[in-house]
Amino acid sequence: MDARKITDRLSVTGQITAADLPALAAQGYRTIICNRPDGEEPGQPPVAGIEAAARKLGLQFRNLPVIPGLIKDPDARSFGQMVQDLPGPVLAYCRSGARCGALWAMAAAKMTGAN
């Protein structure tokens, strides 16, 4: 797993598994956000299992699935609000991390008043 730091509060990465969570907690992450719909590709771990494992470790978990190329303003607003309000640092994941980065870019643009 290769997390890429976007801000002091947010890093993004590709697909994680429940087995990754103890190491992520040890690295200091306090919230995990999933931006990947279940069943996006064969063999993808179900989000419910990752969420249950995260909560057992005391991590916050949110599921905001978005389809690549179909990110809407409400998705970006919700993502930005989660990153702002939930305990940080936050790790967001999708298939590659790109979708999470796009969500953050849209959210940041909205927060600064850009169209």
Short mmCIF file of C-alpha atoms in Angstrom, two decimals:
data_model
loop_
_atom_site.label_atom_id
_atom_site.label_comp_id
_atom_site.label_asym_id
_atom_site.label_seq_id
_atom_site.Cartn_x
_atom_site.Cartn_y
_atom_site.Cartn_z
CA MET A 1 0.00 0.00 0.00
CA ASP A 2 1.42 3.33 -1.11
CA ALA A 3 -0.35 6.25 0.59
CA ARG A 4 0.16 9.64 -1.03
CA LYS A 5 -0.08 12.68 1.25
CA ILE A 6 -2.41 15.35 -0.16
CA THR A 7 -2.57 17.62 2.91
CA ASP A 8 -1.59 17.30 6.56
CA ARG A 9 -5.07 15.84 7.17
CA LEU A 10 -5.53 13.67 4.07
CA SER A 11 -3.67 10.89 2.29
CA VAL A 12 -5.02 8.73 -0.54
CA THR A 13 -4.23 5.21 -1.68
CA GLY A 14 -5.44 2.30 -3.74
CA GLN A 15 -7.52 -0.60 -2.44
CA ILE A 16 -6.79 -1.64 1.14
CA THR A 17 -7.76 -4.82 2.97
CA ALA A 18 -8.71 -5.53 6.56
CA ALA A 19 -5.19 -6.94 7.04
CA ASP A 20 -3.73 -3.47 6.27
CA LEU A 21 -5.64 -1.74 9.05
CA PRO A 22 -3.41 -2.52 12.07
CA ALA A 23 -0.43 -0.99 10.25
CA LEU A 24 -2.50 2.02 9.19
CA ALA A 25 -3.65 2.57 12.77
CA ALA A 26 -0.02 2.27 13.94
CA GLN A 27 0.92 4.95 11.38
CA GLY A 28 -1.56 7.26 13.11
CA TYR A 29 -4.53 7.25 10.77
CA ARG A 30 -7.76 7.85 12.69
CA THR A 31 -10.34 7.80 9.88
CA ILE A 32 -10.70 5.67 6.75
CA ILE A 33 -12.94 6.74 3.84
CA CYS A 34 -13.87 4.31 1.08
CA ASN A 35 -14.71 5.91 -2.28
CA ARG A 36 -15.10 2.62 -4.12
CA PRO A 37 -18.43 0.92 -4.89
CA ASP A 38 -18.64 -2.73 -3.88
CA GLY A 39 -18.30 -5.10 -6.83
CA GLU A 40 -16.37 -2.68 -9.00
CA GLU A 41 -14.03 -5.50 -10.02
CA PRO A 42 -13.73 -9.22 -9.30
CA GLY A 43 -11.87 -10.11 -6.11
CA GLN A 44 -12.37 -6.71 -4.52
CA PRO A 45 -12.79 -7.03 -0.74
CA PRO A 46 -16.29 -6.02 0.43
CA VAL A 47 -16.42 -2.68 2.21
CA ALA A 48 -18.42 -4.14 5.12
CA GLY A 49 -15.50 -6.35 6.16
CA ILE A 50 -13.02 -3.47 6.01
CA GLU A 51 -15.40 -1.24 7.95
CA ALA A 52 -15.92 -3.86 10.69
CA ALA A 53 -12.18 -4.39 11.05
CA ALA A 54 -11.55 -0.63 11.19
CA ARG A 55 -14.14 -0.11 13.90
CA LYS A 56 -12.65 -2.96 15.97
CA LEU A 57 -9.39 -1.00 15.97
CA GLY A 58 -11.17 2.19 17.06
CA LEU A 59 -10.90 3.86 13.68
CA GLN A 60 -13.67 5.98 12.20
CA PHE A 61 -14.95 4.69 8.85
CA ARG A 62 -17.12 6.27 6.19
CA ASN A 63 -18.31 4.85 2.89
CA LEU A 64 -18.83 7.34 0.05
CA PRO A 65 -18.80 5.22 -3.11
CA VAL A 66 -18.45 7.14 -6.37
CA ILE A 67 -18.14 5.87 -9.93
CA PRO A 68 -15.02 6.97 -11.80
CA GLY A 69 -15.76 9.79 -14.21
CA LEU A 70 -19.16 10.47 -12.62
CA ILE A 71 -18.17 12.49 -9.55
CA LYS A 72 -20.85 15.07 -8.76
CA ASP A 73 -20.63 18.27 -6.69
CA PRO A 74 -22.60 16.73 -3.78
CA ASP A 75 -20.06 13.87 -3.65
CA ALA A 76 -17.19 16.35 -3.46
CA ARG A 77 -18.94 18.44 -0.80
CA SER A 78 -19.62 15.35 1.31
CA PHE A 79 -16.03 14.20 0.95
CA GLY A 80 -14.63 17.61 1.87
CA GLN A 81 -16.91 17.80 4.91
CA MET A 82 -15.82 14.34 6.07
CA VAL A 83 -12.14 15.21 5.75
CA GLN A 84 -12.73 18.45 7.63
CA ASP A 85 -14.95 17.08 10.41
CA LEU A 86 -13.73 13.55 11.15
CA PRO A 87 -10.66 12.84 13.29
CA GLY A 88 -7.46 13.09 11.30
CA PRO A 89 -5.29 12.11 9.76
CA VAL A 90 -7.67 10.61 7.21
CA LEU A 91 -6.84 7.92 4.66
CA ALA A 92 -9.16 7.71 1.65
CA TYR A 93 -9.02 4.80 -0.75
CA CYS A 94 -10.43 3.68 -4.08
CA ARG A 95 -8.98 1.43 -6.80
CA SER A 96 -5.86 3.55 -7.39
CA GLY A 97 -6.27 6.65 -5.19
CA ALA A 98 -6.98 8.90 -8.19
CA ARG A 99 -10.73 9.14 -7.53
CA CYS A 100 -10.05 10.21 -3.94
CA GLY A 101 -7.64 12.86 -5.17
CA ALA A 102 -10.22 14.13 -7.66
CA LEU A 103 -12.84 14.34 -4.92
CA TRP A 104 -10.46 16.36 -2.77
CA ALA A 105 -9.55 18.69 -5.65
CA MET A 106 -13.23 19.37 -6.34
CA ALA A 107 -13.96 19.88 -2.64
CA ALA A 108 -11.00 22.23 -2.21
CA ALA A 109 -12.05 24.24 -5.27
CA LYS A 110 -15.56 24.63 -3.85
CA MET A 111 -14.18 25.69 -0.45
CA THR A 112 -12.09 28.42 -2.08
CA GLY A 113 -14.99 29.65 -4.20
CA ALA A 114 -13.79 28.34 -7.56
CA ASN A 115 -16.40 27.11 -10.01
#
